[in-house]
Short mmCIF file of C-alpha atoms in Angstrom, two decimals:
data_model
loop_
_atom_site.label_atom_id
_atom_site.label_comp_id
_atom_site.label_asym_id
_atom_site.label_seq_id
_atom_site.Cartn_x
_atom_site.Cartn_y
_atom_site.Cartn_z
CA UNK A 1 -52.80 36.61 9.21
CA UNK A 2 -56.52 36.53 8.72
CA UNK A 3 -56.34 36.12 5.25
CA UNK A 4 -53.62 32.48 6.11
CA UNK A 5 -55.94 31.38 8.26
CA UNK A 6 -59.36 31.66 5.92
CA UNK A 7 -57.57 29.67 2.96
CA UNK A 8 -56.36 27.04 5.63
CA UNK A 9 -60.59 26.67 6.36
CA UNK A 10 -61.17 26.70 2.78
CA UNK A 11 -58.41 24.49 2.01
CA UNK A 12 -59.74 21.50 4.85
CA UNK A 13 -63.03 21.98 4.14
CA UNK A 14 -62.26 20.73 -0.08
CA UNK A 15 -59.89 18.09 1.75
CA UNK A 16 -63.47 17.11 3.67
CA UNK A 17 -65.92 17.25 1.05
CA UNK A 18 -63.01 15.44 -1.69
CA UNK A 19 -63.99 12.39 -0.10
CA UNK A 20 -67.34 10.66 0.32
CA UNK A 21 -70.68 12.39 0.20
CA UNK A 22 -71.44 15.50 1.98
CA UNK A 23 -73.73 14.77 4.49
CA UNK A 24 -75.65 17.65 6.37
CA UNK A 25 -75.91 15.58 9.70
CA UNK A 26 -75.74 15.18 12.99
CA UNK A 27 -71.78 16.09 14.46
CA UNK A 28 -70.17 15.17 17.87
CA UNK A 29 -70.69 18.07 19.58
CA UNK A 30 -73.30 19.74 17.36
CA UNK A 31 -75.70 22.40 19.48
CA UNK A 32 -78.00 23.47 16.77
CA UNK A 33 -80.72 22.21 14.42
CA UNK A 34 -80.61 20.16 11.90
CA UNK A 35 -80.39 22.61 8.24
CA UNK A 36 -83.81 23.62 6.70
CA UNK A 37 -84.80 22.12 3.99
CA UNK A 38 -88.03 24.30 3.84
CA UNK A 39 -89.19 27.66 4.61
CA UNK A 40 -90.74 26.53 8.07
CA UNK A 41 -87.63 24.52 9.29
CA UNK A 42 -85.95 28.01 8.04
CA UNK A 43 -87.84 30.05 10.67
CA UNK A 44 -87.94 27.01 13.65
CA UNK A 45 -84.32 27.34 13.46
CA UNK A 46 -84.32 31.32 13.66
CA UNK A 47 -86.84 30.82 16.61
CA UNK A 48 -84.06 28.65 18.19
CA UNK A 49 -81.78 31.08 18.03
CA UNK A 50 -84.06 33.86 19.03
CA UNK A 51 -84.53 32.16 22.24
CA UNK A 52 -81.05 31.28 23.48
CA UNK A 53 -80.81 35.18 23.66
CA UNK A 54 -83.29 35.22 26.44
CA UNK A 55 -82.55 31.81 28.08
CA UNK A 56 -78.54 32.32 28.40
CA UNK A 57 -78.89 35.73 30.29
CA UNK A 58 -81.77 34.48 32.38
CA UNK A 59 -79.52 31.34 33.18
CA UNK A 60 -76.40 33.27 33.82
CA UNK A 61 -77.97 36.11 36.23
CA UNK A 62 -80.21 33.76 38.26
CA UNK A 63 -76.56 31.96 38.59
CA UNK A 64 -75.21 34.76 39.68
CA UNK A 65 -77.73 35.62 42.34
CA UNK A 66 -77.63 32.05 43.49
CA UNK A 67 -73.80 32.61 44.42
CA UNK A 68 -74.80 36.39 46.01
CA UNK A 69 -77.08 35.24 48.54
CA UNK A 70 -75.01 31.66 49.28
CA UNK A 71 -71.79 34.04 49.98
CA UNK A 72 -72.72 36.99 51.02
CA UNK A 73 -75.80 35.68 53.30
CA UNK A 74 -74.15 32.48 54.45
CA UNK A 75 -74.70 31.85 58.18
CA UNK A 76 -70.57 32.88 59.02
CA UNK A 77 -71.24 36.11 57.46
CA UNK A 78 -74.45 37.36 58.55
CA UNK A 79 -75.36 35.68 61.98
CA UNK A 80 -78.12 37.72 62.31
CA UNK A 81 -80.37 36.79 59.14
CA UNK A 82 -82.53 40.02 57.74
CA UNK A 83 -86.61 40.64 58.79
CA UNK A 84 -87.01 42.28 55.58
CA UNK A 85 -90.70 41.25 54.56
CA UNK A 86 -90.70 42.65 50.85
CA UNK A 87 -89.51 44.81 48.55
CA UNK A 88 -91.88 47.14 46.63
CA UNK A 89 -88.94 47.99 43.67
CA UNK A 90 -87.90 43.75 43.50
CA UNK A 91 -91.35 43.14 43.30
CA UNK A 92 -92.33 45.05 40.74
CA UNK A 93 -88.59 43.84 38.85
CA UNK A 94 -89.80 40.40 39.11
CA UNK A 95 -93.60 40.81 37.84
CA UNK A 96 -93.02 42.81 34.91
CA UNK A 97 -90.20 41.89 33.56
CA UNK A 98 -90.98 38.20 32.99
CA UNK A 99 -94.38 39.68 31.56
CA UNK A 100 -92.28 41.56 29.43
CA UNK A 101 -90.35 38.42 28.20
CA UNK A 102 -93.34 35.93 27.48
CA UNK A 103 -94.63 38.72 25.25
CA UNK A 104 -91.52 38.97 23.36
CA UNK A 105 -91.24 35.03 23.06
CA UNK A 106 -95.32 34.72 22.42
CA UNK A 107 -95.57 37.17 19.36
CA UNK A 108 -92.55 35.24 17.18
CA UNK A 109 -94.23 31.66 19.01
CA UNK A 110 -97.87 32.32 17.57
CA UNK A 111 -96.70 33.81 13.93
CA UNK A 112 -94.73 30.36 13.74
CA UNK A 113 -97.31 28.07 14.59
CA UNK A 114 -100.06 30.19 12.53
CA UNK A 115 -97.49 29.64 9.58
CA UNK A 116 -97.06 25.72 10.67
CA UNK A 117 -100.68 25.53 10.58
CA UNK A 118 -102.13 27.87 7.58
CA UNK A 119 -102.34 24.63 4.86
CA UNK A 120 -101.73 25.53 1.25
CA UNK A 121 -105.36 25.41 -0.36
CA UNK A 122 -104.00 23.68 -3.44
CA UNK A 123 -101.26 21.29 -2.85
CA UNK A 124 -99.33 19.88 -5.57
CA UNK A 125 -98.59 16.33 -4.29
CA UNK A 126 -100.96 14.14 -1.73
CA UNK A 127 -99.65 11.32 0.11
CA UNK A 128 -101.27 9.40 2.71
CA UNK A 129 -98.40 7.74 5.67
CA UNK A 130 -99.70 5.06 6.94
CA UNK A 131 -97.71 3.39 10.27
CA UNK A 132 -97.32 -0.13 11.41
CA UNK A 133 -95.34 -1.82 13.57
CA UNK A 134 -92.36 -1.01 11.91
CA UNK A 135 -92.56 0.22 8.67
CA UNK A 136 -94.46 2.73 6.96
CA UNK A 137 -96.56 2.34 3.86
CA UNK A 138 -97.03 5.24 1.40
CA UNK A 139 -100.18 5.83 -1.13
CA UNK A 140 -99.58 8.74 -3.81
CA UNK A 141 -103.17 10.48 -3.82
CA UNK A 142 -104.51 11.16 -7.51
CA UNK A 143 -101.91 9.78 -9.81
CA UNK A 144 -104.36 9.07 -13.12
CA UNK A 145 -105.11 5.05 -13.73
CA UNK A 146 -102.19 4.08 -12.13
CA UNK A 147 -101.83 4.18 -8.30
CA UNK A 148 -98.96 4.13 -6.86
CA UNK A 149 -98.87 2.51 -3.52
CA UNK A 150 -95.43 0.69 -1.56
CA UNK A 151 -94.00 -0.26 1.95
CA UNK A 152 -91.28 1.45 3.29
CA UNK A 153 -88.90 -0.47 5.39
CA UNK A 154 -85.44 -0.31 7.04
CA UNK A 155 -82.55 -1.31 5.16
CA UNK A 156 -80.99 -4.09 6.06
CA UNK A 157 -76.86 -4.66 5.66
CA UNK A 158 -77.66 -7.62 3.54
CA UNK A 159 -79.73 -6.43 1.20
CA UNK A 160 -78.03 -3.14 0.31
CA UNK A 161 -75.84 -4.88 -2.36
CA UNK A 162 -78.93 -5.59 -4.22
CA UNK A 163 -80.25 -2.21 -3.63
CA UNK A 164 -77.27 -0.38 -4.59
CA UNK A 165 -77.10 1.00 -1.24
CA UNK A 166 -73.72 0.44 -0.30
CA UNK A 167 -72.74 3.57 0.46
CA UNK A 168 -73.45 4.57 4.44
CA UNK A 169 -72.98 7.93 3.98
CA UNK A 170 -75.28 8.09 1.76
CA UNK A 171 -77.48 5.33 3.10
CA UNK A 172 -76.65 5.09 6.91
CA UNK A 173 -76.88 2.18 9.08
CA UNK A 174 -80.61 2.10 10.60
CA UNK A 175 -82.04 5.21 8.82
CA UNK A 176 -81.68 3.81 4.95
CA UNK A 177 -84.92 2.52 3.80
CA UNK A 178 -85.61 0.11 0.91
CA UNK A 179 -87.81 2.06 -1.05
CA UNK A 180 -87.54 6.11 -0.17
CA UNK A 181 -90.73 8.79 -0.40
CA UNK A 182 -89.87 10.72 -3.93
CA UNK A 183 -90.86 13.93 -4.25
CA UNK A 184 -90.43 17.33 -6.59
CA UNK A 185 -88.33 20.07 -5.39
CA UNK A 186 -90.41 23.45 -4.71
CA UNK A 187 -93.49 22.34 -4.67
CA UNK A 188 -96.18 21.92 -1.91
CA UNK A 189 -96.37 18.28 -0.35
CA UNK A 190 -100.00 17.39 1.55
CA UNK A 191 -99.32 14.36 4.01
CA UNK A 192 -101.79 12.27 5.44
CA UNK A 193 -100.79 11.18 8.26
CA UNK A 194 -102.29 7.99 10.35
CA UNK A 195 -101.51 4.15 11.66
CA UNK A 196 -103.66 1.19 11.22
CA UNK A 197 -107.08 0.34 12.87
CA UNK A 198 -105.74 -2.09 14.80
CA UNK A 199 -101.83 -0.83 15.87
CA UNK A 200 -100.31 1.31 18.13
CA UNK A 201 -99.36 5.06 18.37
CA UNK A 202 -96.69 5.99 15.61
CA UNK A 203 -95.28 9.63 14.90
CA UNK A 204 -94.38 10.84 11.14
CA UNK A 205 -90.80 13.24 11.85
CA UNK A 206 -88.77 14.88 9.39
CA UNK A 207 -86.26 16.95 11.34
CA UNK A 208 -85.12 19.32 8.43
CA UNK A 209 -88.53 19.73 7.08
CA UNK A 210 -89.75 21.00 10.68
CA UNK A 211 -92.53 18.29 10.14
CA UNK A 212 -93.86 15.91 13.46
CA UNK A 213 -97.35 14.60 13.34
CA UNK A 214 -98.68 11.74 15.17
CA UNK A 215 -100.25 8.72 13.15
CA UNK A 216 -102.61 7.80 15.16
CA UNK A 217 -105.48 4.12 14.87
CA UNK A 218 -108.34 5.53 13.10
CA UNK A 219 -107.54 9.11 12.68
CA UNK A 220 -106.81 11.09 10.23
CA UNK A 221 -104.19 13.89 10.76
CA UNK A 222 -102.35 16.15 8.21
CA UNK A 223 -99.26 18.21 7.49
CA UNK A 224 -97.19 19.83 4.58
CA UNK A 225 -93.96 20.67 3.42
CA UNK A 226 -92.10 22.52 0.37
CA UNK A 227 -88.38 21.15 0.47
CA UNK A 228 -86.61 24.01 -1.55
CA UNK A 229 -83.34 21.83 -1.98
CA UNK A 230 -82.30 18.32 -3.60
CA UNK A 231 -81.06 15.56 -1.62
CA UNK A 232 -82.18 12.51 0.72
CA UNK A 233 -83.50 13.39 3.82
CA UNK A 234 -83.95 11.01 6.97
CA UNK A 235 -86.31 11.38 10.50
CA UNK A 236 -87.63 8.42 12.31
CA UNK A 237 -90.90 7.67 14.18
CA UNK A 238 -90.74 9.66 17.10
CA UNK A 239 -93.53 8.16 19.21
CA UNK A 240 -92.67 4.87 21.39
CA UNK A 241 -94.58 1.95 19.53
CA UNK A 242 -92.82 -0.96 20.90
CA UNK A 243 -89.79 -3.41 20.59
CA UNK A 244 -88.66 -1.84 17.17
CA UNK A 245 -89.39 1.60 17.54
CA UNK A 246 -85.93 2.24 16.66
CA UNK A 247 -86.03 0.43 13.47
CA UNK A 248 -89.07 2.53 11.86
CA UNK A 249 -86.82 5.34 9.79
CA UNK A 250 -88.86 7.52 7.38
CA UNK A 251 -86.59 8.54 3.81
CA UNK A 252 -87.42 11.05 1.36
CA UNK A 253 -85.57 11.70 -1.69
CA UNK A 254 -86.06 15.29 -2.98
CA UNK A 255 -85.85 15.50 -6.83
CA UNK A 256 -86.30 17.78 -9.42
CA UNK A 257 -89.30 17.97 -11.26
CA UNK A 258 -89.02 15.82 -14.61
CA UNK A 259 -86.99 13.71 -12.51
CA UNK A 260 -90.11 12.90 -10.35
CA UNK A 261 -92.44 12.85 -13.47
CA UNK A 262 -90.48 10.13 -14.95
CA UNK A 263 -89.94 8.16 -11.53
CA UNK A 264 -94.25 8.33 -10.78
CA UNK A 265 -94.45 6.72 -14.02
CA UNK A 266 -92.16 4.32 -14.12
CA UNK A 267 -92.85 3.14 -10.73
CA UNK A 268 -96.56 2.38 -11.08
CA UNK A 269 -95.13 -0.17 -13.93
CA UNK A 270 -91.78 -1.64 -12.01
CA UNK A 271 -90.73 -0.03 -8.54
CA UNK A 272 -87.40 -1.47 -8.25
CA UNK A 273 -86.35 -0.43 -11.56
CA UNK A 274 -87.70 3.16 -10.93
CA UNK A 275 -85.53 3.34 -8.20
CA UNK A 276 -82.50 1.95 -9.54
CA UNK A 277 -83.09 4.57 -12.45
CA UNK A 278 -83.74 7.47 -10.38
CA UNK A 279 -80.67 6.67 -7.91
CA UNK A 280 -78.47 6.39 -11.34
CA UNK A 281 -79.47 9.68 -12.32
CA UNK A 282 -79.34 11.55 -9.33
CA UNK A 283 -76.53 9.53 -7.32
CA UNK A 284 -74.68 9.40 -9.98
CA UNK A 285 -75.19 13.20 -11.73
CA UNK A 286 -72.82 14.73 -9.16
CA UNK A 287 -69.99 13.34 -6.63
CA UNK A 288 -71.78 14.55 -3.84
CA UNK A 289 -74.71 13.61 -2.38
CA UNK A 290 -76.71 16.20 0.01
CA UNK A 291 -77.78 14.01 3.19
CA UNK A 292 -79.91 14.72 5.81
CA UNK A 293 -80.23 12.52 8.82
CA UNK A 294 -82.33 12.19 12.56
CA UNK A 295 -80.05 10.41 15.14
CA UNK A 296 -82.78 11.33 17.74
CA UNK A 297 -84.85 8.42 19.34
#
């Protein structure tokens, strides 16, 4: 019986990913995280988890003292309320035992932000984010005689023809960008994060990277990554900055290595054509493409 049912899963889930590209999305009806793409998304996620095993109980018992004391101490069934002032045993229940529970959700809480905030000493890629109202520019820090520097904007439906774009599985309405971040695979990725003199708050989010940082006028802030899988990934500024706050998505196209090698160099020379060569060889290497997207505002 067991066995039936696995090969009917197995057997819709090649039916699913037959067509289209796989995307690792958002779903109707989804309750967790996004997947991780790096090792800190990896542990935000097992956090998550590690939570929902203190929050459900708590929920559920406090629920079930709620409907105690409103049936058993309604006014029809005890007409003569209890003078009890305190209770020694309750009291010491209530003190300890949430003590007990902060220190159990502290310990995990402080080795995940010491980990979010220990930066590699000797990053492999450095690339300065800089917000506007709505776009983001990207600068590739110390790439030789010829920088590499570009806008980032959102794709729009009449343009993606040109781009090559068509696909919105791939390339989803509102989150597809004209000209993605590139980046190797397994490697460490320094990001300089900040918004122009004269502009408003932005925020730099990457959902399955576990990476949100504001960019904020004249200030400097930084953050890092190590995606440890290929694909495109999507997030969105996630700080209010005005009419089109919802039209400011942030792409990043994970590659491998020589991939990106070739791509930095042929960019600095002709940035359309790098793209349309690196989307031929990586779009194009394999039926699927691995997506990851932020539907959150």
């Amino acid at each position: 019986m067991f066995k039936r049912a696995y090969a009917a899963m197995a057997a819709a889930a090649c039916l699913l990913f037959a067509n289209g590209s796989y995307a690792d999305q958002p779903a109707p009806w989804q309750m967790g995280l996004q997947p991780s793409a790096t090792p800190i998304m990896s542990q935000i996620r097992w956090f998550e988890q590690y939570t929902l095993w203190f929050i459900v109980p708590i929920t559920l018992i406090v629920l079930a003292l709620l409907v105690v004391v409103m049936v058993k101490f309604r006014a029809s069934a005890n007409p003569v309320p209890s003078r009890t002032s305190h209770n020694t045993v309750i009291e010491v229940i209530w003190t300890v035992g949430p003590v007990l529970i902060l220190l159990l959700l502290a310990v995990p809480s402080f080795d995940l932000l010491t980990a979010q905030l220990t930066f590699p000493q000797n990053p492999d890629v450095t690339i300065k984010a800089t917000a506007t109202q709505w776009q983001w520019n990207y600068e590739y820090e110390n790439t030789g005689d010829s920088p590499l520097a570009f806008d980032s904007y959102l794709l729009k439906d009449q343009d993606r023809a040109a781009a090559g774009k068509e696909d919105k599985s791939v390339y989803p309405r509102l989150l597809a960008v004209d000209n993605e971040m590139v980046l190797p695979v397994n490697k460490t990725v320094r990001v300089l994060v900040t918004a122009a003199p004269t502009d408003v708050i932005h925020a730099f989010a990457m959902p399955s990277f576990g990476v949100k940082v504001d960019a904020v006028p004249g200030r400097l802030n930084e953050t890092w990554f190590r995606a440890e899988r290929e694909g495109l990934f999507y997030g969105q500024c996630s700080e209010l900055c005005g009419k089109d706050h919802g039209f400011m998505p942030i792409a990043i196209r994970i590659v491998s290595e020589d991939k990106y090698k070739q791509w930095l160099e042929a960019a600095a020379k002709d940035l359309p054509g790098a793209y349309k060569s690196l989307m031929a060889a990586t779009d194009g290497s394999k039926k699927t493409v691995d997506v990851a997207e932020n539907a959150a505002k």
